[in-house]
XYZ file of C-alpha atoms in Angstrom:
357
model
C 13.958 26.984 82.925
C 12.872 31.076 83.053
C 11.436 33.048 85.927
C 9.951 35.988 87.332
C 9.008 37.368 83.861
C 10.424 35.360 81.598
C 14.185 36.856 82.232
C 16.034 34.878 85.441
C 17.465 32.104 85.392
C 16.985 29.755 88.983
C 21.062 30.450 88.406
C 20.790 34.046 87.535
C 18.368 34.428 91.488
C 19.916 31.915 93.974
C 23.503 34.303 92.879
C 21.761 37.329 93.875
C 19.910 36.292 96.872
C 23.944 34.732 97.275
C 25.911 37.981 96.941
C 22.613 39.947 98.355
C 22.298 41.616 94.703
C 19.112 43.420 92.971
C 18.536 41.842 88.974
C 15.449 44.371 88.745
C 13.578 47.542 90.052
C 9.758 47.722 90.476
C 8.376 51.050 90.379
C 5.459 53.885 90.200
C 6.387 57.511 88.624
C 2.923 58.319 88.954
C -0.081 57.469 90.504
C -2.365 59.020 88.376
C -4.712 57.276 86.367
C -8.096 57.748 84.212
C -8.951 53.919 84.945
C -10.889 53.591 88.117
C -9.725 48.794 87.828
C -12.581 46.993 89.723
C -9.464 44.918 91.292
C -6.755 47.467 91.392
C -4.113 47.501 94.571
C -4.250 51.199 94.782
C -7.654 53.096 96.626
C -6.165 56.734 95.795
C -4.894 57.764 91.893
C -4.799 60.222 91.795
C -0.835 62.036 91.237
C 0.069 64.262 95.123
C 2.253 66.671 95.340
C 4.621 64.359 97.846
C 5.533 62.597 94.330
C 9.014 62.350 93.270
C 10.447 64.346 90.828
C 12.260 63.707 88.239
C 15.760 63.799 89.759
C 14.973 62.022 92.594
C 13.484 59.058 90.244
C 16.614 58.893 88.000
C 18.810 58.747 91.377
C 16.667 55.860 92.662
C 17.641 54.094 88.898
C 20.679 54.562 89.421
C 21.404 53.387 92.993
C 19.328 50.366 92.103
C 21.832 49.997 88.679
C 24.390 49.581 91.574
C 23.455 47.306 93.428
C 22.509 44.984 90.536
C 19.552 45.690 88.606
C 19.261 45.247 84.608
C 15.269 45.504 84.410
C 13.142 48.394 85.640
C 9.756 48.028 85.601
C 7.397 50.987 84.936
C 4.449 50.618 87.077
C 1.702 52.846 88.362
C -1.045 54.636 87.920
C -1.231 55.028 84.470
C 2.384 55.440 83.664
C 1.665 55.982 79.262
C 0.039 59.312 80.584
C 2.501 60.888 82.694
C 4.037 63.465 80.595
C 7.904 62.771 80.984
C 7.568 59.004 80.328
C 8.943 59.133 76.536
C 12.805 61.247 78.319
C 12.516 58.620 81.467
C 12.492 55.871 78.816
C 14.863 57.690 77.130
C 17.355 57.345 80.219
C 16.880 54.040 81.237
C 17.853 52.777 77.696
C 21.017 55.453 78.466
C 21.554 53.246 81.191
C 21.871 49.593 79.638
C 18.453 48.914 81.403
C 15.539 46.700 80.532
C 12.515 48.322 80.474
C 9.327 46.178 81.249
C 6.198 49.140 80.698
C 2.445 48.141 82.752
C -0.052 49.744 80.633
C -3.883 50.271 80.314
C -2.487 51.494 76.666
C -4.899 55.306 76.902
C -0.916 57.134 75.660
C 0.030 54.671 73.836
C -0.207 56.815 70.584
C 1.735 56.255 67.234
C 4.798 58.502 68.513
C 5.028 56.609 71.763
C 4.967 53.531 70.672
C 7.925 54.815 68.329
C 10.046 55.502 70.807
C 8.952 52.551 72.736
C 9.773 50.039 69.921
C 13.258 51.808 69.690
C 14.003 51.576 73.625
C 13.279 48.032 73.223
C 10.610 47.790 75.983
C 8.676 44.907 76.716
C 5.437 45.440 77.200
C 2.802 44.653 78.391
C -1.357 45.462 77.690
C -4.068 45.666 80.232
C -6.539 43.269 78.700
C -9.150 41.345 80.734
C -12.091 40.081 78.741
C -12.169 40.429 74.651
C -16.253 41.509 75.021
C -16.173 45.020 75.268
C -18.723 45.612 78.095
C -17.015 43.411 80.244
C -13.717 44.999 79.466
C -15.630 48.355 80.416
C -17.318 47.136 83.731
C -13.418 45.478 84.300
C -11.448 48.695 83.744
C -14.394 51.526 85.243
C -14.240 53.278 82.173
C -16.585 53.547 79.427
C -14.221 52.617 76.088
C -11.360 50.794 78.097
C -11.444 48.513 75.282
C -11.231 51.337 72.761
C -8.252 51.894 74.350
C -6.539 49.515 75.275
C -7.426 47.642 70.883
C -6.084 51.193 69.578
C -3.113 50.352 71.705
C -2.732 47.446 70.680
C -2.782 48.316 66.587
C -0.374 50.897 67.560
C 2.426 48.447 68.680
C 1.867 46.506 65.796
C 2.187 49.113 63.263
C 5.414 49.985 64.716
C 6.551 46.012 65.348
C 4.691 44.253 68.760
C 5.378 41.637 69.499
C 8.807 40.757 67.694
C 11.773 38.812 68.857
C 13.514 42.028 69.759
C 9.899 43.435 71.235
C 8.299 41.520 73.296
C 4.658 42.142 73.855
C 2.408 40.749 76.684
C -1.387 41.221 77.658
C -2.033 41.550 81.518
C -5.462 39.905 82.816
C -6.333 39.369 85.950
C -8.534 36.096 86.930
C -12.248 37.258 88.348
C -15.148 35.946 88.877
C -16.546 38.271 85.461
C -13.335 36.438 82.691
C -12.487 32.861 83.949
C -15.265 31.125 81.288
C -13.518 33.339 78.536
C -9.680 32.503 80.012
C -9.034 29.920 77.497
C -9.953 31.237 74.375
C -7.837 34.499 75.468
C -4.961 31.964 76.150
C -4.952 30.176 72.834
C -5.865 33.953 70.868
C -2.836 34.960 71.773
C -0.857 32.337 72.020
C -1.805 32.097 68.262
C -0.901 36.212 67.979
C 2.693 35.461 69.514
C 1.800 37.808 72.628
C 2.962 36.736 76.205
C -0.326 35.606 77.600
C 0.279 37.287 81.827
C -2.582 36.065 83.556
C -2.434 36.464 87.199
C -4.182 35.265 90.388
C -6.106 38.559 92.139
C -4.815 39.839 95.470
C -7.208 40.687 98.044
C -6.171 44.391 98.241
C -7.478 47.230 98.519
C -10.604 47.315 95.613
C -11.131 44.206 95.012
C -11.139 43.123 98.638
C -14.274 45.160 98.284
C -15.357 44.424 95.053
C -16.290 40.885 96.146
C -17.984 39.920 93.211
C -14.980 39.406 91.561
C -13.702 35.629 93.597
C -12.884 32.928 92.025
C -12.438 29.651 94.512
C -8.896 28.153 95.174
C -10.900 24.977 92.730
C -11.760 27.619 89.854
C -8.283 28.356 90.046
C -6.893 25.171 89.183
C -9.113 23.940 86.885
C -7.610 27.074 84.932
C -4.490 27.006 85.128
C -4.814 22.969 84.436
C -7.024 23.930 81.225
C -4.188 26.709 79.758
C -1.555 23.788 80.931
C -2.731 21.123 78.799
C -3.605 23.694 76.189
C 0.277 25.049 75.850
C 1.386 21.339 75.956
C -0.639 19.952 73.342
C -0.819 23.262 71.052
C 2.000 25.159 71.679
C 4.866 22.839 73.325
C 4.828 24.467 76.151
C 5.126 22.493 79.139
C 5.043 23.569 82.907
C 3.171 22.197 85.962
C 0.278 24.701 87.115
C 0.836 26.586 90.754
C -0.447 29.860 91.200
C -0.336 33.166 91.080
C 0.765 33.123 87.450
C -0.086 30.572 84.636
C 2.972 29.140 83.240
C 5.976 31.027 85.361
C 6.375 31.577 88.875
C 6.915 34.473 91.205
C 9.964 34.918 93.319
C 10.526 38.211 92.883
C 10.644 39.024 96.376
C 14.259 36.991 95.604
C 15.486 39.903 93.776
C 13.608 42.773 94.105
C 10.912 44.481 95.174
C 9.037 48.119 94.990
C 9.881 52.432 95.232
C 6.195 53.624 94.909
C 5.199 56.979 93.613
C 6.406 59.149 97.018
C 9.931 57.052 97.489
C 8.287 54.656 99.955
C 10.424 51.171 99.472
C 7.978 48.037 99.818
C 8.794 44.420 98.951
C 5.644 44.137 96.481
C 2.470 46.274 95.982
C 1.042 43.050 97.343
C 3.232 43.066 100.961
C 3.238 47.034 100.702
C 5.242 47.703 103.946
C 7.241 50.978 103.938
C 10.068 49.353 104.679
C 11.646 52.700 104.794
C 12.050 56.209 102.181
C 14.624 57.063 99.500
C 14.660 60.475 100.705
C 15.685 59.299 104.074
C 18.407 56.615 103.239
C 20.145 54.558 100.688
C 17.885 52.009 98.901
C 20.741 49.665 99.868
C 19.948 50.197 103.632
C 16.644 49.797 103.472
C 16.435 46.943 101.643
C 18.852 45.220 104.845
C 14.846 45.413 106.276
C 14.271 42.000 108.497
C 11.812 41.704 106.225
C 13.486 41.788 102.893
C 15.849 39.085 104.727
C 13.131 37.308 105.727
C 11.735 37.140 102.018
C 14.933 35.911 100.929
C 15.711 33.089 102.931
C 11.965 31.738 102.384
C 12.362 28.612 102.893
C 13.502 27.834 106.516
C 10.733 31.190 107.417
C 7.138 30.468 105.543
C 4.881 28.586 108.066
C 2.770 26.058 108.001
C 1.626 24.450 104.990
C 3.409 25.886 102.188
C 6.429 25.145 104.736
C 5.741 21.376 104.288
C 4.375 21.613 100.743
C 5.606 19.329 98.113
C 6.683 22.773 96.477
C 8.285 24.436 98.872
C 11.497 24.351 97.582
C 10.797 26.561 94.452
C 7.641 27.761 95.491
C 5.806 30.277 97.858
C 2.942 31.214 96.940
C 1.465 34.985 96.597
C 2.954 36.799 99.568
C 0.785 39.362 99.025
C -2.234 37.678 99.219
C -0.928 35.864 102.266
C -0.327 39.312 104.172
C -3.808 41.054 102.727
C -5.660 38.031 104.022
C -4.017 37.413 107.247
C -2.135 40.391 108.379
C 1.471 38.144 108.099
C 3.531 37.931 105.122
C 4.532 35.036 106.162
C 1.698 32.711 106.684
C 0.604 30.517 104.222
C -0.524 31.354 100.832
C -5.210 31.637 101.459
C -5.217 31.497 97.231
C -3.230 28.703 97.025
C -5.815 25.003 95.648
C -2.588 23.225 97.511
C -3.363 24.743 100.807
C -6.769 24.921 100.296
C -6.592 20.301 100.227
C -4.670 20.896 103.218
C -7.031 22.339 105.403
C -6.186 26.293 105.154
C -8.947 28.344 105.305
C -10.119 31.649 103.543
C -10.407 34.609 105.976
C -13.649 36.781 104.938
C -13.643 39.158 102.386
C -15.601 42.346 102.747
C -18.360 43.872 101.974
C -19.435 43.529 97.896
C -19.050 46.721 97.062
C -20.817 47.830 93.162
C -18.023 48.906 90.648
C -16.718 52.311 90.714
C -17.773 54.536 87.991
C -15.914 56.622 86.300
């Protein structure tokens, strides 16, 4: 069984943990973004003067490679509007990295699509709905639906999706789209586009915009429906468990995040700065106690997550646990298994109107 964005096997993950090495690195080149998504983990989405230079970015990427990382995942902000993206993608390709890009599609022109294809970049286009009004509202930008559609068209023209050119659609599960997600899943499968459906992490904008929320029971029903669709129509078998439909997040075993300011964090959900690449080598930063706690989750996680029948292979969403309880080792309050055991979700923030573009 392959895990963590469908690429790393359990054996590879075990070996990386045992040898204290990385398999991947997630990185922000800039926090500049032209969308204002209601669920975004970033409240400030403008570029700042203290963001890493290209030289600093390249240096930390080289360090990651020396620590064993084979795959670089480019996050945002919105990386497709980062002015040096093409250069950075070519740099990564020259170093032999597999590259994955999460994008809202804004800068995916025919020219950029061709570069992405040349470097065999795995592309994940963020799309939450095939309903134009819903998509634009969730993105906080009028015209977002058309931008995403044009990006997908440009990617298809250069050969995505194919065996060599992986294409996925990243979808955040929320109140506004949950009813259409089984149809969206089937539509993507028929186009050979990988669906990457994830449970909303309650932080930043999502914590304020409680009108997005769905209950654990609704998530359970959705995940089961998606599993049934895959088994009955596409010959794929998987057991439903959050936070990713049809996949498992094991990023804390093999990865970390470097944000645009050079701060290293366990993931975007556990947004605790462990150190700065401007002050310490990446290898030193990753010897932090929090990283050790997360790698040794079978011994460190608390509450019902520790005694769950899936505790050997799952730790829920550590980001959700941290954002909702303040403890990155607490049981995941968004998991329906924990709700069955009486773990209550903490109170969320007050309703907030969607930020306009």
